[in-house]
GROMACS .gro file of C-alpha atoms in nm:
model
  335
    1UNK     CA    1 -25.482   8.158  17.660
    2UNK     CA    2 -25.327   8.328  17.344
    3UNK     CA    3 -25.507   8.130  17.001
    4UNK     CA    4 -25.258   8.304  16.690
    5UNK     CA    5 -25.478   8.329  16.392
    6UNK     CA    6 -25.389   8.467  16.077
    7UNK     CA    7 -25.442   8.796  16.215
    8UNK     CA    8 -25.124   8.753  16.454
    9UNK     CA    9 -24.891   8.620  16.166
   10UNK     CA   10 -24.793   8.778  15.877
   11UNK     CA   11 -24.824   8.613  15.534
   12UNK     CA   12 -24.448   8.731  15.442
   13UNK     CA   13 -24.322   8.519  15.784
   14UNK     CA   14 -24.159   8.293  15.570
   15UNK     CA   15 -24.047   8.502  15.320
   16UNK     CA   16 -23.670   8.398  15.250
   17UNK     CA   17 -23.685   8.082  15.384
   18UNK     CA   18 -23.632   7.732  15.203
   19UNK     CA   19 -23.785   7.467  15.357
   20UNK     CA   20 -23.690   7.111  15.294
   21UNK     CA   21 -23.915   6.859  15.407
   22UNK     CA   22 -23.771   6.544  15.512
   23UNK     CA   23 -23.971   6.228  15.439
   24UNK     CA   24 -24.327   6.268  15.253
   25UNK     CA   25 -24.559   6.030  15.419
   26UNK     CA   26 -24.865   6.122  15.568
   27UNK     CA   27 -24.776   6.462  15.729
   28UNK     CA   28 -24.500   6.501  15.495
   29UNK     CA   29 -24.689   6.552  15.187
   30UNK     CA   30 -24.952   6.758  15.337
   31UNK     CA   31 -24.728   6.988  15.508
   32UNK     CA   32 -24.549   6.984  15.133
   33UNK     CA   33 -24.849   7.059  14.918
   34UNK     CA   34 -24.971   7.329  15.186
   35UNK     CA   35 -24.638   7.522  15.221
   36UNK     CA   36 -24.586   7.523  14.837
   37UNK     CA   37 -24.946   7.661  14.737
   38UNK     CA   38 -24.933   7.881  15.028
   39UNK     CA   39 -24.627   8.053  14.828
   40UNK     CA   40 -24.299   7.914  15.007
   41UNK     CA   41 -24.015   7.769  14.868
   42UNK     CA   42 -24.012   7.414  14.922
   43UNK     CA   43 -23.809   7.109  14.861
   44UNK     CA   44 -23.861   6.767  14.969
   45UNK     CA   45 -23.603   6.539  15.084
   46UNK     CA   46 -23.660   6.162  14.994
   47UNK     CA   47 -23.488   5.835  14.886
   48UNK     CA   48 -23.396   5.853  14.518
   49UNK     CA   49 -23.582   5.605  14.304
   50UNK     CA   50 -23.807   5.539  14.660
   51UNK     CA   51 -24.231   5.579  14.650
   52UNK     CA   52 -24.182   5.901  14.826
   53UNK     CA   53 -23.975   6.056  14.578
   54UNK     CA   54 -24.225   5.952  14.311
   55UNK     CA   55 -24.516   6.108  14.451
   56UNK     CA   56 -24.352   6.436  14.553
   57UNK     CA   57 -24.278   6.461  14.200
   58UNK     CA   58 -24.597   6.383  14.091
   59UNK     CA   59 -24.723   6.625  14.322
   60UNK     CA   60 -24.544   6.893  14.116
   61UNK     CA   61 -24.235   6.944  14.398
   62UNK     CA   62 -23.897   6.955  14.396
   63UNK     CA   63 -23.681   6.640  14.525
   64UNK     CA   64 -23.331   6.553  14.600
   65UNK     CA   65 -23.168   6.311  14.849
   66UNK     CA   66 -23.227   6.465  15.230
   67UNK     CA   67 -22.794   6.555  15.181
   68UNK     CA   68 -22.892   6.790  14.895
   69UNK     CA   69 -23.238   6.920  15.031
   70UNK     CA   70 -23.108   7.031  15.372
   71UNK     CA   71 -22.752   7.244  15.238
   72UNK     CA   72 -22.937   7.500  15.184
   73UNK     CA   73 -23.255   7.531  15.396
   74UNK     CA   74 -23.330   7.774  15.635
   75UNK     CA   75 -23.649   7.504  15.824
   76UNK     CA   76 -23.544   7.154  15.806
   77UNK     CA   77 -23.885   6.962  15.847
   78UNK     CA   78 -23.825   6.607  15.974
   79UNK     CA   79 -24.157   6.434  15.951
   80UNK     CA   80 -24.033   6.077  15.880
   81UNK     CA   81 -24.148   5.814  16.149
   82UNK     CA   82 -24.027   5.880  16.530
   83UNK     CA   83 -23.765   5.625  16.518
   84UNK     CA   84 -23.587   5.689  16.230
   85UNK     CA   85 -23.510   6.053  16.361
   86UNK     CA   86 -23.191   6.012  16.521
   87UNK     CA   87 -23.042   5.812  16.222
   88UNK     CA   88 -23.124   6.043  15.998
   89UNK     CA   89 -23.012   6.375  16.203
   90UNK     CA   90 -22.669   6.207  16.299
   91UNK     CA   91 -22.608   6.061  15.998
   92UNK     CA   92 -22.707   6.315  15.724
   93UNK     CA   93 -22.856   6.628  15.847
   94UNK     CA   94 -22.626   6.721  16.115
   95UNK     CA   95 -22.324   6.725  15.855
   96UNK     CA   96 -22.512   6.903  15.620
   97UNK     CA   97 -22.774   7.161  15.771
   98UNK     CA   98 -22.622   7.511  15.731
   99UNK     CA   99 -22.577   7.764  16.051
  100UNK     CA  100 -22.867   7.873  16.175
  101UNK     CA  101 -23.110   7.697  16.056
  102UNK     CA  102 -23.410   7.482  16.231
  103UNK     CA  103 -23.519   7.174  16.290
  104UNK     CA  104 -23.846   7.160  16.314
  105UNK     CA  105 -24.060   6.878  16.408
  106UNK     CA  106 -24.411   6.760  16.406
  107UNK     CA  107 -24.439   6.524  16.751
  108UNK     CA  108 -24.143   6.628  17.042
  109UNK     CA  109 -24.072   6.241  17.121
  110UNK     CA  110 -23.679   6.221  16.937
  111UNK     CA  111 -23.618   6.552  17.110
  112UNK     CA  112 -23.800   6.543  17.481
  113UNK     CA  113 -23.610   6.175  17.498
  114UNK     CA  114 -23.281   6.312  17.381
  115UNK     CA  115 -23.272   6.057  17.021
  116UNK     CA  116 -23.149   6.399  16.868
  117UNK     CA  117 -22.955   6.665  17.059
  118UNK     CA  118 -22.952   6.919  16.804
  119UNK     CA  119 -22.623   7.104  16.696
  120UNK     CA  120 -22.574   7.414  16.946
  121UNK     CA  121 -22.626   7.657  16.626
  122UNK     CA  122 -22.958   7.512  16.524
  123UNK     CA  123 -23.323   7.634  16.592
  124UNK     CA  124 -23.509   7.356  16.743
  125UNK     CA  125 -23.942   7.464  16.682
  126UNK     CA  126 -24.269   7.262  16.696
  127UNK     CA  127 -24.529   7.249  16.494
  128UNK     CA  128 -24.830   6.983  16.538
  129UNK     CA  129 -25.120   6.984  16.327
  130UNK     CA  130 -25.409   6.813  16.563
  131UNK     CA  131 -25.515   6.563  16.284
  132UNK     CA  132 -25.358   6.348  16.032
  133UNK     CA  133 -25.215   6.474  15.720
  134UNK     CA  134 -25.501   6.378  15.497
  135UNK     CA  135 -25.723   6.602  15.745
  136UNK     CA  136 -25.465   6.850  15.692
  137UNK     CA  137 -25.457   6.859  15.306
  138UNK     CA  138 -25.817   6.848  15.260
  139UNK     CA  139 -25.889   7.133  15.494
  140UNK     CA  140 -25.638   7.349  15.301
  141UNK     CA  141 -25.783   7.304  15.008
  142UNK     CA  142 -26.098   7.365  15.111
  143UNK     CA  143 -25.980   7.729  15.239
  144UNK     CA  144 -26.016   7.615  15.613
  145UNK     CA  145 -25.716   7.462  15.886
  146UNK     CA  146 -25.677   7.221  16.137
  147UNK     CA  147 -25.560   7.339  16.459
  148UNK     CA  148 -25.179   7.328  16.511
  149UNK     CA  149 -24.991   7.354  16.867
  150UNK     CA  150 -24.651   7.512  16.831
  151UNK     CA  151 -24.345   7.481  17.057
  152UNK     CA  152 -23.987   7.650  17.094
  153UNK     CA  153 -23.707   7.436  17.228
  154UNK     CA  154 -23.425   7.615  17.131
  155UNK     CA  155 -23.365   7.981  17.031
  156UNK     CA  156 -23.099   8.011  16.899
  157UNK     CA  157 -23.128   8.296  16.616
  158UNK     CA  158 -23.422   8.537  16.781
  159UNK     CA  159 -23.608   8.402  16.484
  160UNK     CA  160 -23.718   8.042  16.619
  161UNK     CA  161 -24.083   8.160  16.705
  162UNK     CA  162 -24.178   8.370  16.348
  163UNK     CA  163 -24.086   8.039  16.200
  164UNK     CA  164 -24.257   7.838  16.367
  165UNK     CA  165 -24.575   8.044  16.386
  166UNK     CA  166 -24.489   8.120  15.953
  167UNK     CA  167 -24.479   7.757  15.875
  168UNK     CA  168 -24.753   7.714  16.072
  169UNK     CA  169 -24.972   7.963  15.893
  170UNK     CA  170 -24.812   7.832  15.562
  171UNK     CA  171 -24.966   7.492  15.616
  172UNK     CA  172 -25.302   7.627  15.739
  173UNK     CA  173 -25.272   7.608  16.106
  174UNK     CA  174 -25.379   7.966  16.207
  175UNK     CA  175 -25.693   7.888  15.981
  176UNK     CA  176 -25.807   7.670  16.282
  177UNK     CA  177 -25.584   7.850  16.495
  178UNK     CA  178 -25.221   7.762  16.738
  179UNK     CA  179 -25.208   7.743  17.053
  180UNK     CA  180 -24.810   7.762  17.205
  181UNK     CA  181 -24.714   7.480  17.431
  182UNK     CA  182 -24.375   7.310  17.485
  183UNK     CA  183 -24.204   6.963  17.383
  184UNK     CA  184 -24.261   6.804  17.720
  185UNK     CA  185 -24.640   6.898  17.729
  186UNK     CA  186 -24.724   6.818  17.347
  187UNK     CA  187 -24.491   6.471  17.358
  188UNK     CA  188 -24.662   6.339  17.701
  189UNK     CA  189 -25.009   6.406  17.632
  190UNK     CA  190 -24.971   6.296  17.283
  191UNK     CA  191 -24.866   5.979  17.406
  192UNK     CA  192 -25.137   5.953  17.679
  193UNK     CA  193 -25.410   6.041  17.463
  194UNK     CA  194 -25.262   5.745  17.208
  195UNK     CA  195 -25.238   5.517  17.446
  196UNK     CA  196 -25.561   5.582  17.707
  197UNK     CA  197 -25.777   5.708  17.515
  198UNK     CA  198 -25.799   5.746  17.121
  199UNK     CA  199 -25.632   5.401  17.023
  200UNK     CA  200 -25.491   5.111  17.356
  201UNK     CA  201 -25.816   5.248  17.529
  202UNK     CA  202 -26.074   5.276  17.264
  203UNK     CA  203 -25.975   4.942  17.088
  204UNK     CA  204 -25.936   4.744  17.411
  205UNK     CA  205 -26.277   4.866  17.506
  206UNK     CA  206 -26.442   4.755  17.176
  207UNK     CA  207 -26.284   4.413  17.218
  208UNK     CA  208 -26.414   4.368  17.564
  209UNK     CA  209 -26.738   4.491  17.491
  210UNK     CA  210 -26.756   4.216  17.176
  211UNK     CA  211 -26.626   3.936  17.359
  212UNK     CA  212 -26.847   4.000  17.613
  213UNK     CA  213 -27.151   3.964  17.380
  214UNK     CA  214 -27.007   3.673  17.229
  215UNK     CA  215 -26.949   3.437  17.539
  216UNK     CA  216 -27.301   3.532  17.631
  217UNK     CA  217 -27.415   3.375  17.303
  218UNK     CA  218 -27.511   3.661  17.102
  219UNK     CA  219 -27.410   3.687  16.717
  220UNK     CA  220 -27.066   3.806  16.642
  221UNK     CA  221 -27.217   4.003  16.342
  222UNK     CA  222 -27.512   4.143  16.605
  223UNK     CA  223 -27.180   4.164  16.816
  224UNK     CA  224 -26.990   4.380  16.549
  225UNK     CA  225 -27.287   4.632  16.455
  226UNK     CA  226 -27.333   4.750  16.840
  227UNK     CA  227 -27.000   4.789  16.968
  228UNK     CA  228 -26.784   4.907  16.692
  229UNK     CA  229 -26.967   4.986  16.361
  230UNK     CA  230 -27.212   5.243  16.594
  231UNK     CA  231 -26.898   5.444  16.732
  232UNK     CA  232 -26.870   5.596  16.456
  233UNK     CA  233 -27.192   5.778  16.502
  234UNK     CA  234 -27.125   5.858  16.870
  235UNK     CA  235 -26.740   5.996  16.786
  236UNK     CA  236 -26.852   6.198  16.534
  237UNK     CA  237 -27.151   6.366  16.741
  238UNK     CA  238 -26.861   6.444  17.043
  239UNK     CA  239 -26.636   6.568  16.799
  240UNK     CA  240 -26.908   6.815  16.641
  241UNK     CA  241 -27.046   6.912  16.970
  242UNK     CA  242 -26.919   6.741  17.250
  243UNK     CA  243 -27.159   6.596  17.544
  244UNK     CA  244 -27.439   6.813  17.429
  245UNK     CA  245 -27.495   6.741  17.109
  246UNK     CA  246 -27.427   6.325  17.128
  247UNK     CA  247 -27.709   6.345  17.406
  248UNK     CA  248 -27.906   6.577  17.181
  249UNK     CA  249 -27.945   6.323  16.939
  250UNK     CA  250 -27.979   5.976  17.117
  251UNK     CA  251 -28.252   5.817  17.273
  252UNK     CA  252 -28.411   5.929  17.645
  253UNK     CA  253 -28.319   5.522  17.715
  254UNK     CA  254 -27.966   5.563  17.546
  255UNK     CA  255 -27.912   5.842  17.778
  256UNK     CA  256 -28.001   5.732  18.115
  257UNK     CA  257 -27.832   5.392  18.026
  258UNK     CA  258 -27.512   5.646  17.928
  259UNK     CA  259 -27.551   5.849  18.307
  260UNK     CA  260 -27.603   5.505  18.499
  261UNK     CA  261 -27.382   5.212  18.382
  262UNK     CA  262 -27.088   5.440  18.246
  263UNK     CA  263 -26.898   5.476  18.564
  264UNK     CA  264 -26.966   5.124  18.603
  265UNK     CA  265 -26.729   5.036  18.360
  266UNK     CA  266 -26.523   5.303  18.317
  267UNK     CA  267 -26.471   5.415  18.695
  268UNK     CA  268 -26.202   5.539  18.962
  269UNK     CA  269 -26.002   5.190  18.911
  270UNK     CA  270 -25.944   5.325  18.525
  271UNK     CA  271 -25.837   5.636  18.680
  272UNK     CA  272 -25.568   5.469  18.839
  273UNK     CA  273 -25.453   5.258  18.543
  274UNK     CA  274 -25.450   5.566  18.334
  275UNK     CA  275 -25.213   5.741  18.564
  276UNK     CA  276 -25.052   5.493  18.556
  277UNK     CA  277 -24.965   5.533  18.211
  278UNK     CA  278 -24.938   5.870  18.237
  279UNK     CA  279 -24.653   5.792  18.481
  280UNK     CA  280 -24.459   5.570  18.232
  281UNK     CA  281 -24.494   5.856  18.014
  282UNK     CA  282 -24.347   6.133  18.238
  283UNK     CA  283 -24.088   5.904  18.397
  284UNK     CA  284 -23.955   5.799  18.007
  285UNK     CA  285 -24.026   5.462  18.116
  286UNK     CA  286 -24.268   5.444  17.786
  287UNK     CA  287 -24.026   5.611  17.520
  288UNK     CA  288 -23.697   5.336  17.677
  289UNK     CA  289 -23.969   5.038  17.594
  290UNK     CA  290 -24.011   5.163  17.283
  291UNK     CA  291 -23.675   5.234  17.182
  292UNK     CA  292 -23.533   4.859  17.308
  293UNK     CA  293 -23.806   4.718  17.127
  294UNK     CA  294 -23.710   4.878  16.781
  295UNK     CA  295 -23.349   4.795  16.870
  296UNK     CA  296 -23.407   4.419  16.894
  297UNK     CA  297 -23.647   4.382  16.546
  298UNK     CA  298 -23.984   4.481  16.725
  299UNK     CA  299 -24.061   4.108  16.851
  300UNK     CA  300 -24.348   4.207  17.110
  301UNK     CA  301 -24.505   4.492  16.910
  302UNK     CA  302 -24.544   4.207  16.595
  303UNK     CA  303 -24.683   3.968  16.808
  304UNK     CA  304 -24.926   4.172  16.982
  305UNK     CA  305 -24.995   4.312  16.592
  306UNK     CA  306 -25.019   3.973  16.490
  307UNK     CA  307 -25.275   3.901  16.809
  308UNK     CA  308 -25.499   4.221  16.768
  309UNK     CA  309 -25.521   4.142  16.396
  310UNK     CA  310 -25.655   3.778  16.375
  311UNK     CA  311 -25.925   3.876  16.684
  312UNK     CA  312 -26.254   3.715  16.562
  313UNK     CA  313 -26.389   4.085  16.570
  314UNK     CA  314 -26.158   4.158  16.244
  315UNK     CA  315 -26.245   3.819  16.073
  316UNK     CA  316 -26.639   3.975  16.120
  317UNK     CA  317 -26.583   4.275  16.092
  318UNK     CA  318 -26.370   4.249  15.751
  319UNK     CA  319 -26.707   4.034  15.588
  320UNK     CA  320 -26.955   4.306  15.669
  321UNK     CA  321 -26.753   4.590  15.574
  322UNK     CA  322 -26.746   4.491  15.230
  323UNK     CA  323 -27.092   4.455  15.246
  324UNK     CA  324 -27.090   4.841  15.307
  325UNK     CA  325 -27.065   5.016  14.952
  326UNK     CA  326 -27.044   5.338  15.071
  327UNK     CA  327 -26.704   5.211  15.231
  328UNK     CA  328 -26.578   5.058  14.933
  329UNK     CA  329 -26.629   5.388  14.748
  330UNK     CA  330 -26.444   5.601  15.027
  331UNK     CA  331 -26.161   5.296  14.971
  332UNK     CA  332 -26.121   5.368  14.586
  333UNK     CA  333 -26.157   5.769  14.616
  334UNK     CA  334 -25.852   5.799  14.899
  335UNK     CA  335 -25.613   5.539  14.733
   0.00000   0.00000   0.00000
């Protein structure tokens, strides 16, 4: 498997290209900040008089309304939320984005599940930092990358994959180093890993294992410290050094407990809910849900918000945080 470092791209790839960034969230400002100290010409595309448009500008970039910011660009950028894609490519960029340019992306879902079917002129590239823009920021600046996948949908120019692999660099990726991959395989296991794993797994796990301590009468707080405020420890040792190092550093007890009662709870019947899943993933089952929910105001996702937030587990867990001052600190320091 080919890993592009900065050894495979050259620092001049985007040499002659504008970017315009569209939307300057999370991703949006790191990707921003990156390209522009990296030495490309950026410009970000926000609402005028909006919060985005303010911190661009007090990030030192150029703004303009995403009309303006796209007429010129060469790598249109759309990093605003998934479902506000096709509104903004059909409404705005579409009219406006010149010939030959390309929209570029950093998750496949509006493209894989056809919410924009790019003009047959345009480039259509991927490029997925594997970490949150924060992550991606901080790493820059600290002369290091986070990993990136990249992907080429459409090529239209000859040109799609040295911009994709030049942004890339220009927000640190080949640092950490890209791996190439396509929409479909970056969009579906994005959305498993969400969904099985990282967040609806991990979460759903945490709850089960509280209420289970609860209803056998233990302390919530007691309840709290073992089953979520400890996974931090264990997360961090996997993501340092995987299986090895978390069992190089817990107890002999810990570890046998780990080997035996494991695939009691997580076991061949979670195999078959995850694929599951993974099938309402693949089948587009997932992305319709999705889609219908935004289009009727989101009434199931609040409520199940609305359910997940007021679990006694937050109501605990929200007291003895702010007992923690080292969390306070980190609270002040990031806003």
């Amino acid at each position: 498997m080919k890993i592009y470092t900065n050894d495979d791209v050259s620092p001049d790839s985007l040499k002659g290209e504008r970017i315009a960034i569209i939307g300057y969230g999370s991703q949006g400002r790191a990707h921003a900040q990156n390209l522009r100290d990296s030495g490309a010409d950026v410009i970000v595309g926000v609402r005028a008089g909006g919060s985005g448009e303010e911190k661009a500008k007090h990030d030192g970039l150029q703004t303009a309304e995403i009309a303006d910011a796209v007429k010129d660009a060469t790598i249109i950028a759309i990093l605003t939320p998934d479902m506000s894609h096709a509104e903004i490519y059909s409404n705005i960029i579409e009219k406006h984005a010149p010939k030959g340019a390309a929209l570029l992306f950093a998750h496949g879902f509006s493209v894989l599940y056809g919410r924009v079917i790019a003009r047959a002129d345009l480039d259509v590239i991927l490029v997925a930092p594997k970490g949150p823009g924060d992550l991606v920021r901080r790493e820059y600046q600290r002369g290091r990358g986070v990993p990136s996948l990249f992907a080429v949908d459409r090529d239209v120019t000859g040109q799609a994959s040295r911009k994709a692999l030049g942004y890339a660099r220009g927000i640190g990726g080949t640092i950490g180093g890209v791996i190439e991959t396509t929409f479909k395989e970056e969009t579906e296991t994005d959305l498993f890993g969400e969904q099985a794993v990282l967040c609806g797994g991990t979460t759903e796990l945490v709850l089960m294992g509280f209420e289970t301590l609860v209803n056998a009468g233990y302390r919530p707080e007691i309840a709290y410290f073992e089953v979520l405020h400890e996974l931090k420890l264990i997360v961090d040792l996997l993501y340092e050094g995987g299986f090895a190092k978390m069992h190089s550093f817990v107890s002999e007890t810990c570890k046998y407990g780990d080997l035996v009662s494991g695939p009691r709870i997580i076991n061949e019947e979670t195999r078959e809910r995850m694929e599951e899943v993974l099938a309402d993933i693949q089948s587009g089952d997932f992305a319709r849900d999705w889609i219908l929910e935004n289009m009727a105001g989101r009434p199931r996702y609040n409520a199940l918000m609305r359910q997940d937030l007021e679990h006694p587990i937050e109501v605990v867990g929200k007291d003895l945080r702010s007992r923690m001052s080292w969390l306070q600190n980190k609270a002040n320091v990031e806003a």
